[in-house]
Tab-separated table of C-alpha atoms in Angstrom:
chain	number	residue	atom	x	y	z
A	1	UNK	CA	-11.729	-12.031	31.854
A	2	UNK	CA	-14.893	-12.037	29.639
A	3	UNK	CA	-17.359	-12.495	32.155
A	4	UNK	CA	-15.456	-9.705	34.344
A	5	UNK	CA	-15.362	-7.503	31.406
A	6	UNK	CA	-18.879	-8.402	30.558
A	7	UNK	CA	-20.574	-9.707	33.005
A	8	UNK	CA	-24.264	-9.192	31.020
A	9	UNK	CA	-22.820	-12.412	29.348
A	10	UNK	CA	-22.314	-14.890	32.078
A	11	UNK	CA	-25.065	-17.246	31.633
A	12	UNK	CA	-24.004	-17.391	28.206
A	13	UNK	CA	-20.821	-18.647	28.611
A	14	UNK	CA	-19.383	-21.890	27.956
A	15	UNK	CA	-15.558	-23.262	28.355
A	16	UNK	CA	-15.281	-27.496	28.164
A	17	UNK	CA	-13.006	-28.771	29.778
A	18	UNK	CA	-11.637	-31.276	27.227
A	19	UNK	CA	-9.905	-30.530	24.085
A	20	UNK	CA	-10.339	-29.235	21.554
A	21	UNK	CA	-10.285	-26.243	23.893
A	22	UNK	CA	-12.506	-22.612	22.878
A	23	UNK	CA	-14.425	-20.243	24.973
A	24	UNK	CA	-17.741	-20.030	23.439
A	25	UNK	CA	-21.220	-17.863	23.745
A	26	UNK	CA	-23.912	-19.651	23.310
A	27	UNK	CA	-26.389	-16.971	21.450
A	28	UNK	CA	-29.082	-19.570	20.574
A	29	UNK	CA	-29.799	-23.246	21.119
A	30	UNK	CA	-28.045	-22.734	17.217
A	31	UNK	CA	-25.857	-19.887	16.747
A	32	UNK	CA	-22.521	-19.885	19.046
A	33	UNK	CA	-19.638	-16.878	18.690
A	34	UNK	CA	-16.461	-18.242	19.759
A	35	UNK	CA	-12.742	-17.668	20.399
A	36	UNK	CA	-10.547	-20.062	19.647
A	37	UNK	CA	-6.374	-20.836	18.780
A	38	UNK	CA	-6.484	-21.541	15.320
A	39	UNK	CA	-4.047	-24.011	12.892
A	40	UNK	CA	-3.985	-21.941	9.935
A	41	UNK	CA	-1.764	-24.372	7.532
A	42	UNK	CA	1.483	-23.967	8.743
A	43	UNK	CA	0.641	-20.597	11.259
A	44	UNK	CA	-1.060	-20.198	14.500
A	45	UNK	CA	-3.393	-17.314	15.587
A	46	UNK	CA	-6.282	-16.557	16.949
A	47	UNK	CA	-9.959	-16.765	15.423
A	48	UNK	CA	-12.838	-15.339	16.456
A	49	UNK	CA	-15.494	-16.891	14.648
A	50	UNK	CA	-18.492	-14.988	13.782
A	51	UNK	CA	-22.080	-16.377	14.650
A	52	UNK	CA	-23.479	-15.995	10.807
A	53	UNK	CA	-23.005	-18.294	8.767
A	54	UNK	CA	-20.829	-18.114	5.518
A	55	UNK	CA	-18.704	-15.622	6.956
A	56	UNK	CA	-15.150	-16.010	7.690
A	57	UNK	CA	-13.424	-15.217	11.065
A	58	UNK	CA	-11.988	-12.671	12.791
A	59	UNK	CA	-8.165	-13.765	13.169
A	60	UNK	CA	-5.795	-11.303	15.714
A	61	UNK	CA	-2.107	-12.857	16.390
A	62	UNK	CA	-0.904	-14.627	18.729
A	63	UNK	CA	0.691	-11.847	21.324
A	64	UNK	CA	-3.112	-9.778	21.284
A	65	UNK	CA	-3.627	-8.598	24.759
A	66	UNK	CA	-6.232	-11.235	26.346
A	67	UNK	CA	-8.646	-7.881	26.476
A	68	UNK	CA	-8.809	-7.450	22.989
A	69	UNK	CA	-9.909	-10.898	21.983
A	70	UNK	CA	-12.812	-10.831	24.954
A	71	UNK	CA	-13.630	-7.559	23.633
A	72	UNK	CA	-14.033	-8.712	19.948
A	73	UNK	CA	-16.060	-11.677	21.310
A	74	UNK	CA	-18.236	-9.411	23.511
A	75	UNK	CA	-18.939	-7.064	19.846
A	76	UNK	CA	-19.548	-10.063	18.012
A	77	UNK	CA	-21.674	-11.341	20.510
A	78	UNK	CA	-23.829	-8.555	21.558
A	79	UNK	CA	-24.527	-7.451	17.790
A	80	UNK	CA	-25.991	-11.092	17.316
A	81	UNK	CA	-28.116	-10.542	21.077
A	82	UNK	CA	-29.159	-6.517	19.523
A	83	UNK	CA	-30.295	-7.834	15.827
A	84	UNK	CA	-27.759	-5.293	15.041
A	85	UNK	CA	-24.607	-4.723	13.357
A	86	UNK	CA	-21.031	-5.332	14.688
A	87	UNK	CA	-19.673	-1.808	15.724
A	88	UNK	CA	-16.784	-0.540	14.451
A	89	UNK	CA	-14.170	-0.742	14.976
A	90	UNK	CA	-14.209	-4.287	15.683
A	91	UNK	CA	-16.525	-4.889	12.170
A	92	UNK	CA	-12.987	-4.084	10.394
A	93	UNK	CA	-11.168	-6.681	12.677
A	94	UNK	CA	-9.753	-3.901	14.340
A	95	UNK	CA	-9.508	-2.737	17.898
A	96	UNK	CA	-9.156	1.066	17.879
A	97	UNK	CA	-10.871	3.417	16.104
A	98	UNK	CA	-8.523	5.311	13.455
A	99	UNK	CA	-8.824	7.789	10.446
A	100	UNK	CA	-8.543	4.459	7.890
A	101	UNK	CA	-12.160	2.751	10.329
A	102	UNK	CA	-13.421	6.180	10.223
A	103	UNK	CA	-13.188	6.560	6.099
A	104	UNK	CA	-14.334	2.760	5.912
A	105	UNK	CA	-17.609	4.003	8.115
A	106	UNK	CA	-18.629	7.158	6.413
A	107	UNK	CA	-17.767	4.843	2.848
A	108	UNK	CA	-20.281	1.900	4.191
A	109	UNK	CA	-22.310	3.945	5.170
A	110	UNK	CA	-23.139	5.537	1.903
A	111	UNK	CA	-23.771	1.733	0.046
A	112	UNK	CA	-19.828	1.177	-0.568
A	113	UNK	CA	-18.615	-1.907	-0.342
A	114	UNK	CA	-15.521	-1.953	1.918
A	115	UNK	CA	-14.143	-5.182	1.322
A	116	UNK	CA	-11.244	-5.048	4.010
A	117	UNK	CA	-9.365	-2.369	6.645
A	118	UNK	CA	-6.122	-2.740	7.831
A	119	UNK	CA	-4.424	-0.448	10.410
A	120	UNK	CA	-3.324	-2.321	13.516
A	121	UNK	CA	-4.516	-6.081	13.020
A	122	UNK	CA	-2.322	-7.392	10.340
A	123	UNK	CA	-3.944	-10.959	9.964
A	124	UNK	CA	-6.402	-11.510	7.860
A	125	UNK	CA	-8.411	-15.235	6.740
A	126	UNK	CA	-8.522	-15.301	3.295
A	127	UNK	CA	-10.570	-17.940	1.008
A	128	UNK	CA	-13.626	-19.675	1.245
A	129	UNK	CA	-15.341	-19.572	4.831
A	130	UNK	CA	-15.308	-23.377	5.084
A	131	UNK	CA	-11.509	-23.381	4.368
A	132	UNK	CA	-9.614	-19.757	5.277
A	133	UNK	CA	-5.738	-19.428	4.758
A	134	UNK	CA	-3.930	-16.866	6.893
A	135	UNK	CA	-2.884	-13.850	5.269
A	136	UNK	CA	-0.387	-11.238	7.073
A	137	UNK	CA	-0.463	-7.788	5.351
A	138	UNK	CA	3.425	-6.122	5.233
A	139	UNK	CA	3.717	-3.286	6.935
A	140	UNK	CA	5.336	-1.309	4.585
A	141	UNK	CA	2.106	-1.063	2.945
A	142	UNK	CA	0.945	1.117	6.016
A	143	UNK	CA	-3.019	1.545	7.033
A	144	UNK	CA	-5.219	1.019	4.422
A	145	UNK	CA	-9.117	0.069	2.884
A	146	UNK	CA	-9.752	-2.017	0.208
A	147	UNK	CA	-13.548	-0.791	-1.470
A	148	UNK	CA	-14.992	-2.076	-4.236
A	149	UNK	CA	-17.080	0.270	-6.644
A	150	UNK	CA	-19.317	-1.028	-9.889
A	151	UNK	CA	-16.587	0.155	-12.412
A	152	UNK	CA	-13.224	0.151	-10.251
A	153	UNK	CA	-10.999	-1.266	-7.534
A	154	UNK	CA	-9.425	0.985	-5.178
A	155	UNK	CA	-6.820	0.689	-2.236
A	156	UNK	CA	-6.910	3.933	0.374
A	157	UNK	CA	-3.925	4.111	2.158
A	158	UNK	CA	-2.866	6.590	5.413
A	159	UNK	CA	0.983	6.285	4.874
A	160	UNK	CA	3.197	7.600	7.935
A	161	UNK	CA	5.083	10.162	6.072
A	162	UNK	CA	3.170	11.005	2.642
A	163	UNK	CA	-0.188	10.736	4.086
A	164	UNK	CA	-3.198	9.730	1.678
A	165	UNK	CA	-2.395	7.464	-1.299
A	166	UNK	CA	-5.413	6.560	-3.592
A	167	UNK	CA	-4.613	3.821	-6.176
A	168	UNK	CA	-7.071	2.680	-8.557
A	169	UNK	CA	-6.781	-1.232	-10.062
A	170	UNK	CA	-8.068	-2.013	-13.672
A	171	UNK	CA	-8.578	-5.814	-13.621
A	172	UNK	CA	-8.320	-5.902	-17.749
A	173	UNK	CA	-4.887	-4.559	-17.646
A	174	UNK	CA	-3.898	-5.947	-14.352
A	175	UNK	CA	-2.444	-2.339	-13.522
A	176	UNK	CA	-2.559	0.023	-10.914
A	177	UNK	CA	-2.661	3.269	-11.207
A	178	UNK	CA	-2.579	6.693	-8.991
A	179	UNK	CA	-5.365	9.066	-8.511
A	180	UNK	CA	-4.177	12.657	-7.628
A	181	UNK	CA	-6.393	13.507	-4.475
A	182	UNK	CA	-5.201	17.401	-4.917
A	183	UNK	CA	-5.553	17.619	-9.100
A	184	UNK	CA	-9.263	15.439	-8.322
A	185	UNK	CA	-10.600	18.612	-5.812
A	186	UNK	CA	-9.229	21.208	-8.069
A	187	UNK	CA	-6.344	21.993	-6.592
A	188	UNK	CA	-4.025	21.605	-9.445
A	189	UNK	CA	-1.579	18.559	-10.386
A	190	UNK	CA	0.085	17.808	-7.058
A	191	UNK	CA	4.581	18.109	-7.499
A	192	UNK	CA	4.854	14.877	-4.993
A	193	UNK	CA	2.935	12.004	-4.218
A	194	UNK	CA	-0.241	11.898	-1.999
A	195	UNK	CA	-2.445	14.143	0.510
A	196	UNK	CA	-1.589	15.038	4.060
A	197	UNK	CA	-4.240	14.299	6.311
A	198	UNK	CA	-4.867	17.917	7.677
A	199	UNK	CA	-5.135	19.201	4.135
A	200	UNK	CA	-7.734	16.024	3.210
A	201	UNK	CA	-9.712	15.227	6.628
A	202	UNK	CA	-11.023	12.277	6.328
A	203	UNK	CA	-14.713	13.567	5.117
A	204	UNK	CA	-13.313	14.972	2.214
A	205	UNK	CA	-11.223	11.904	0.797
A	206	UNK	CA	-14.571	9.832	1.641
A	207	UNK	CA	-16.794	12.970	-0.405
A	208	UNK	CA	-14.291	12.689	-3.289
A	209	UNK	CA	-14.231	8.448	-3.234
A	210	UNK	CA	-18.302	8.584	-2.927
A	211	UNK	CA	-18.625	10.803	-6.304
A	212	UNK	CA	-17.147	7.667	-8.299
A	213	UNK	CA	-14.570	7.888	-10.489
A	214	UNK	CA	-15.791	10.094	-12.983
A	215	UNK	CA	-14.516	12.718	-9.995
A	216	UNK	CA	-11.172	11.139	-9.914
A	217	UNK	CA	-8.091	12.402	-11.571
A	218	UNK	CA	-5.746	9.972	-12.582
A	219	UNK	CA	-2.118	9.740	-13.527
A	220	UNK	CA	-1.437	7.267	-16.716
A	221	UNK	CA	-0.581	4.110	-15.819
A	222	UNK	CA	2.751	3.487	-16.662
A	223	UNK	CA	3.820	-0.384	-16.378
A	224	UNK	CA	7.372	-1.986	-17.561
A	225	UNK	CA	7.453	-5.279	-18.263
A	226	UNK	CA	10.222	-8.251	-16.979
A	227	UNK	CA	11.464	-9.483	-19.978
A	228	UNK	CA	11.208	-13.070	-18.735
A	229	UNK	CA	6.916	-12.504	-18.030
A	230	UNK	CA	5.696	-11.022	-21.391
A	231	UNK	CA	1.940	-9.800	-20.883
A	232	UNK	CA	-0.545	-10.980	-23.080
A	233	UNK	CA	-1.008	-8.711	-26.593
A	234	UNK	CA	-2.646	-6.202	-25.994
A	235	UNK	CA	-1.106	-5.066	-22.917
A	236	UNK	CA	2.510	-5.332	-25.024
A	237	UNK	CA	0.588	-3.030	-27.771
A	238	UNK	CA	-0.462	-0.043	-24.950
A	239	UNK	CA	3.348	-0.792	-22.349
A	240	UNK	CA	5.962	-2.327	-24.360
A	241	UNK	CA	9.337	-1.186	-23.415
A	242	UNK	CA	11.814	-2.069	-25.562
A	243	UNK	CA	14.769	-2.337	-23.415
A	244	UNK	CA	18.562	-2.656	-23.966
A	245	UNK	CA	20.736	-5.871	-23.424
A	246	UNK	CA	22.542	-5.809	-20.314
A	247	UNK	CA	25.042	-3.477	-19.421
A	248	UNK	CA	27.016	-1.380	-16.795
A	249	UNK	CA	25.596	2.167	-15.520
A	250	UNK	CA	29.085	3.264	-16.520
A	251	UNK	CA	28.137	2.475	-20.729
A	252	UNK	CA	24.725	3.120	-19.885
A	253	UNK	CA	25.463	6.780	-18.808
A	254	UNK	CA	28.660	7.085	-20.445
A	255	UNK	CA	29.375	9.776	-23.422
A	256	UNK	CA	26.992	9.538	-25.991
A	257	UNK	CA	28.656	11.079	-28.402
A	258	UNK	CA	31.562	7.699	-28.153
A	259	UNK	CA	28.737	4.855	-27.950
A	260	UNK	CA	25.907	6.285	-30.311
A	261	UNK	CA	24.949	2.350	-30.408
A	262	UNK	CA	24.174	3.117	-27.216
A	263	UNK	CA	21.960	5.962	-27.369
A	264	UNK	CA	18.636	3.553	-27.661
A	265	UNK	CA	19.242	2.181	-24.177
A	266	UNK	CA	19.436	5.334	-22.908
A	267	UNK	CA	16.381	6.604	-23.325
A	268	UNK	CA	14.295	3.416	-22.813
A	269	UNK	CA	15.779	4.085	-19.578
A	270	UNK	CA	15.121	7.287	-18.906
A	271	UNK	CA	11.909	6.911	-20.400
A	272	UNK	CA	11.227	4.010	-18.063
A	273	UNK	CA	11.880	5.685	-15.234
A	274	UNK	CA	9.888	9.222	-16.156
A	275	UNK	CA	6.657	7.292	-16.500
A	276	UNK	CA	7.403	5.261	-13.411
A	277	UNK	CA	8.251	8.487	-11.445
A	278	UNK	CA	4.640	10.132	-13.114
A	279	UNK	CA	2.713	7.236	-12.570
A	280	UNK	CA	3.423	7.627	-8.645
A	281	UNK	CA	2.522	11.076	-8.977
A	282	UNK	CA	5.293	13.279	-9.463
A	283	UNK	CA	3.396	15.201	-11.211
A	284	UNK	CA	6.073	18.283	-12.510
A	285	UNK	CA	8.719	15.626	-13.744
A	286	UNK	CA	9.429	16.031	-17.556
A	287	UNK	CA	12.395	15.153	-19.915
A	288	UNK	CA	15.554	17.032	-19.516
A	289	UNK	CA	18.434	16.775	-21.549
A	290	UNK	CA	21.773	15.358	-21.137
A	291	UNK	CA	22.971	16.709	-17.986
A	292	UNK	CA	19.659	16.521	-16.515
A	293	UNK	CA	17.786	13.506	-18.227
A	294	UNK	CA	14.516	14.044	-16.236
A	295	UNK	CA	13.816	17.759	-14.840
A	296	UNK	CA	11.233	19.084	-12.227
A	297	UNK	CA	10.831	22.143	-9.982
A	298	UNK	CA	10.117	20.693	-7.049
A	299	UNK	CA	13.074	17.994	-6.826
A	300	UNK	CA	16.696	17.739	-7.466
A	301	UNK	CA	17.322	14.449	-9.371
A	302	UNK	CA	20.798	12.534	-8.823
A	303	UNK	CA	21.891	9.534	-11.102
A	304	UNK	CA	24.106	7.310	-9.600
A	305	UNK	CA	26.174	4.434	-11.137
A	306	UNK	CA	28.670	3.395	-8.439
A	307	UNK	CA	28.554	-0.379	-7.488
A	308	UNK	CA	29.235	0.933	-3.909
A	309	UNK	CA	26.322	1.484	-1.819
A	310	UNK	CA	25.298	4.856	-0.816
A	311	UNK	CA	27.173	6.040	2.596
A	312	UNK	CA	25.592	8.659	4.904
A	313	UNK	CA	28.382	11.392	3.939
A	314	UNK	CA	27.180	10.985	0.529
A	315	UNK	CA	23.845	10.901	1.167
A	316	UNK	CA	24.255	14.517	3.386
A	317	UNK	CA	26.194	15.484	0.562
A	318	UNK	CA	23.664	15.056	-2.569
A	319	UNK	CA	21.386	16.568	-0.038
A	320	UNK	CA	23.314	19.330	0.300
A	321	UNK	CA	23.668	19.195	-3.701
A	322	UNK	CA	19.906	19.578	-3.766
A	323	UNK	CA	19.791	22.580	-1.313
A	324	UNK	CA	22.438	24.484	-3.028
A	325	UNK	CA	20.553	24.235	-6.807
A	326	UNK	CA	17.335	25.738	-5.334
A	327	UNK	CA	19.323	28.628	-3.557
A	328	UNK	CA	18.359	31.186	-5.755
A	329	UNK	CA	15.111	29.566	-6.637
A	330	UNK	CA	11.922	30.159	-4.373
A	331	UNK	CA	10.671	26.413	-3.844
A	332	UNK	CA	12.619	24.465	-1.783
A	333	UNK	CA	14.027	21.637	-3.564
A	334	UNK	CA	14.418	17.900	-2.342
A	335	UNK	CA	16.198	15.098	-3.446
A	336	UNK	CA	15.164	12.517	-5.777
A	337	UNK	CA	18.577	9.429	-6.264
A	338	UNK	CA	17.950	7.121	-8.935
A	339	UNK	CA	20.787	4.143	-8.186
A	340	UNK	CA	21.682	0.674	-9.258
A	341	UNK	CA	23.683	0.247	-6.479
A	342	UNK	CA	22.834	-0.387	-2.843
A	343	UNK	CA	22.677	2.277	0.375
A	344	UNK	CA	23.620	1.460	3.794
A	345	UNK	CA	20.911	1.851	6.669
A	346	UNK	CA	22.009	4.567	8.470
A	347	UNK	CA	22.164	6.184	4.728
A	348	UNK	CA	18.663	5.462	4.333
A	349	UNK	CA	17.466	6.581	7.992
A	350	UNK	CA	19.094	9.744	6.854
A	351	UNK	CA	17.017	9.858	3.262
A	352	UNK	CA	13.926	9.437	4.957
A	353	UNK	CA	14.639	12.338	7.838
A	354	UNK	CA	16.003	14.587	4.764
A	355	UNK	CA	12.645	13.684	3.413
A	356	UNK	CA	14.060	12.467	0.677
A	357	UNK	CA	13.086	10.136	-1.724
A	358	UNK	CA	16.307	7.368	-2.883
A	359	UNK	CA	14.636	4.090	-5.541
A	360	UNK	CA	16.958	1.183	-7.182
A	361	UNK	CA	16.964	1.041	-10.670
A	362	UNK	CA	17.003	-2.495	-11.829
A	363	UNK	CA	19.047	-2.049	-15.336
A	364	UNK	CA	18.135	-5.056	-16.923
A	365	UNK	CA	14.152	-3.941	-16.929
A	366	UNK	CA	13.851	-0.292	-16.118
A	367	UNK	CA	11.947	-0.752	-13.160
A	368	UNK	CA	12.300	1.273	-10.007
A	369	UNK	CA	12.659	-0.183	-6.632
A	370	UNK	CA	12.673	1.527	-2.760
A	371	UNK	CA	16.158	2.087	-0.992
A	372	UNK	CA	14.211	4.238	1.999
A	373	UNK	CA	10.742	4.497	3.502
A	374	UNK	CA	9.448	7.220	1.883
A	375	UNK	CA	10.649	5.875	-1.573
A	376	UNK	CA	8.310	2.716	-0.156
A	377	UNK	CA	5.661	4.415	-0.015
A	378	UNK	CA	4.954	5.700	-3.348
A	379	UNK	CA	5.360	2.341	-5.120
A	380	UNK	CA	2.589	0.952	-6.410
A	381	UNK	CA	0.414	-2.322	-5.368
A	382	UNK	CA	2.461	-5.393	-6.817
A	383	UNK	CA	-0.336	-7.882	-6.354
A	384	UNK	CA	-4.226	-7.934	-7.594
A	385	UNK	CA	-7.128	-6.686	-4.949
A	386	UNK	CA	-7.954	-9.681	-2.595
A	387	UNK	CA	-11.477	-10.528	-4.540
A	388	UNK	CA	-9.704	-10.665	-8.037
A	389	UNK	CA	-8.333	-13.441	-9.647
């Protein structure tokens, strides 16, 4: 197939016929490219290795279609032959060219280190060159680029239904937090999270990422703590959250006026769960009262405390809840649930199609989890960029 596909290659080619078995092009009576199936610990997949030296390989999985792997070969190959480099999109381990390749090009291309792109290709070797580990990105996490600028860390993600998502990393907090791609061009603080693509082309999110992050707008980092991992000092001075002992949602949200013991735990959690919400870039929600612990204009917020999980008629009926609050209003309002209990699926298909937005409230720390896809994708990075400790 790679001589077919590029037959400028032939003479070049080399297949033994022993084991261990590759398919190799010779580039120089020194430097080889080759394809090979790979023993990555306990996973399989295959590596194209890249004819520099100290460089780690290209890795694609194991059901690739046979013309992608000759093709990656063939760019790997033909850069060495050119004295020029890899085209993208294969320089991003990817095989088609997309908006996330076409931000990482116009980034590199301006100096900025783009330190990984994943759309497509999943699979990535981590580690040193001499000894890579196989890493599979989650696809929740949708299409993103990892860049690294002198005085930041930043992830630049395409998500399916919220579109950009910017998030920033500060390595002396280990934190993320969000940068506002509307609020950063001037457009004001944006009501929900992220950019859609027609309103951001990619030239503009690559303009505004270029100017550094004096440019950038950013929502305040809001991070609560397990109570079994303590951070070190300083972090406990700037994001302590003193939360309650356990208890049910039905104390927790019961009468305050017949537990004022209570009233403490309350608002840790509501306060726990307004920073959370701002941090992601709600950017209208503010403290209610009572009835309504955490207001905005742009979304109807439900607090549920049933054990039972969320059914679809309930779901269509807080949705309906939502509609009927902004009737006389003139923005449209959607629905924001805030549960400790669970949802089925089809309750959740239905969230994401009402384009609403349903998290899990873990009690015992205050922090917010994702019931649906959409609530996915405004969570926050869990782990530290790959180049940081």
């Amino acid at each position: 197939m790679l001589i077919e596909r590029h037959p400028e290659l032939t003479h070049l080619v080399d297949l033994p016929s022993t084991e261990p078995l590759y398919l190799r092009v010779k580039l120089s009576s020194e430097k080889s490219t080759m394809l090979a199936l790979t023993k990555f610990r306990h996973s399989f997949a295959w590596a194209v290795v890249d004819p520099v030296l100290h460089t780690g390989p290209s890795v694609w999985p194991l059901d690739t279609p046979g013309e992608v792997l000759v093709d990656a070969l063939h760019a790997y190959a033909s850069a060495y032959l050119t004295g020029s480099p890899v085209p993208s999109p294969w320089r991003w381990q990817e095989s088609e060219l997309s908006e996330i390749t076409e931000l990482a090009d116009h980034l590199d291309g301006r100096g900025i280190r783009v330190q990984r792109v994943v759309a497509q290709n999943r699979y990535r070797a981590d580690g040193p060159f001499y000894e890579p580990h196989l890493t599979i990105a989650d696809r929740s996490a949708g299409a993103y680029a990892e860049i690294t600028f002198p005085d930041a860390e930043v992830r630049v993600s395409l998500k399916p239904h919220l579109g950009w998502i910017v998030d920033m990393y500060a390595p002396e907090w280990d934190i993320w937090s969000r940068v506002d791609i509307g609020w950063s061009l001037g457009h004001g603080i944006s009501p929900r999270p992220g950019g859609r693509l027609q309103d951001f082309p990619v030239s503009v999110v690559a303009d505004l990422l270029s100017a550094g992050r004096k440019a950038w707008q950013i929502h305040e980092a809001w991070e609560t703590p397990e109570v079994s991992q303590p951070r070190h000092a300083s972090q406990e001075a700037l994001f302590t959250l003193a939360m309650p002992s356990p208890m049910t949602l039905d104390e927790l949200f019961s009468d305050s006026t017949s537990r004022p013991q209570r009233r403490t735990g309350l608002q840790d959690i509501v306060e726990a769960v307004l920073g959370q919400l701002t941090t992601f870039g709600f950017g209208d929600v503010s403290e209610g009262d009572g009835d309504a612990p955490i207001r905005s204009d742009h979304f109807h917020i439900e607090w549920r405390h049933q054990a039972k999980d969320i059914s679809t008629s309930e779901m269509q009926r807080l949705n309906g809840v939502a509609a009927a609050a902004a009737a006389s209003e003139e923005v449209p309002k959607r629905l924001i649930v805030i549960t400790s209990g669970g949802i089925s699926r089809p309750a959740s298909a239905f969230a994401d199609k009402a384009k609403a937005f349903v998290f899990y409230l873990d009690r015992k720390t205050g922090r917010l989890g994702a019931h649906n896809a959409r609530a996915q994708e405004v969570l926050l990075p869990r782990q530290a960029p790959r180049n940081q400790p």
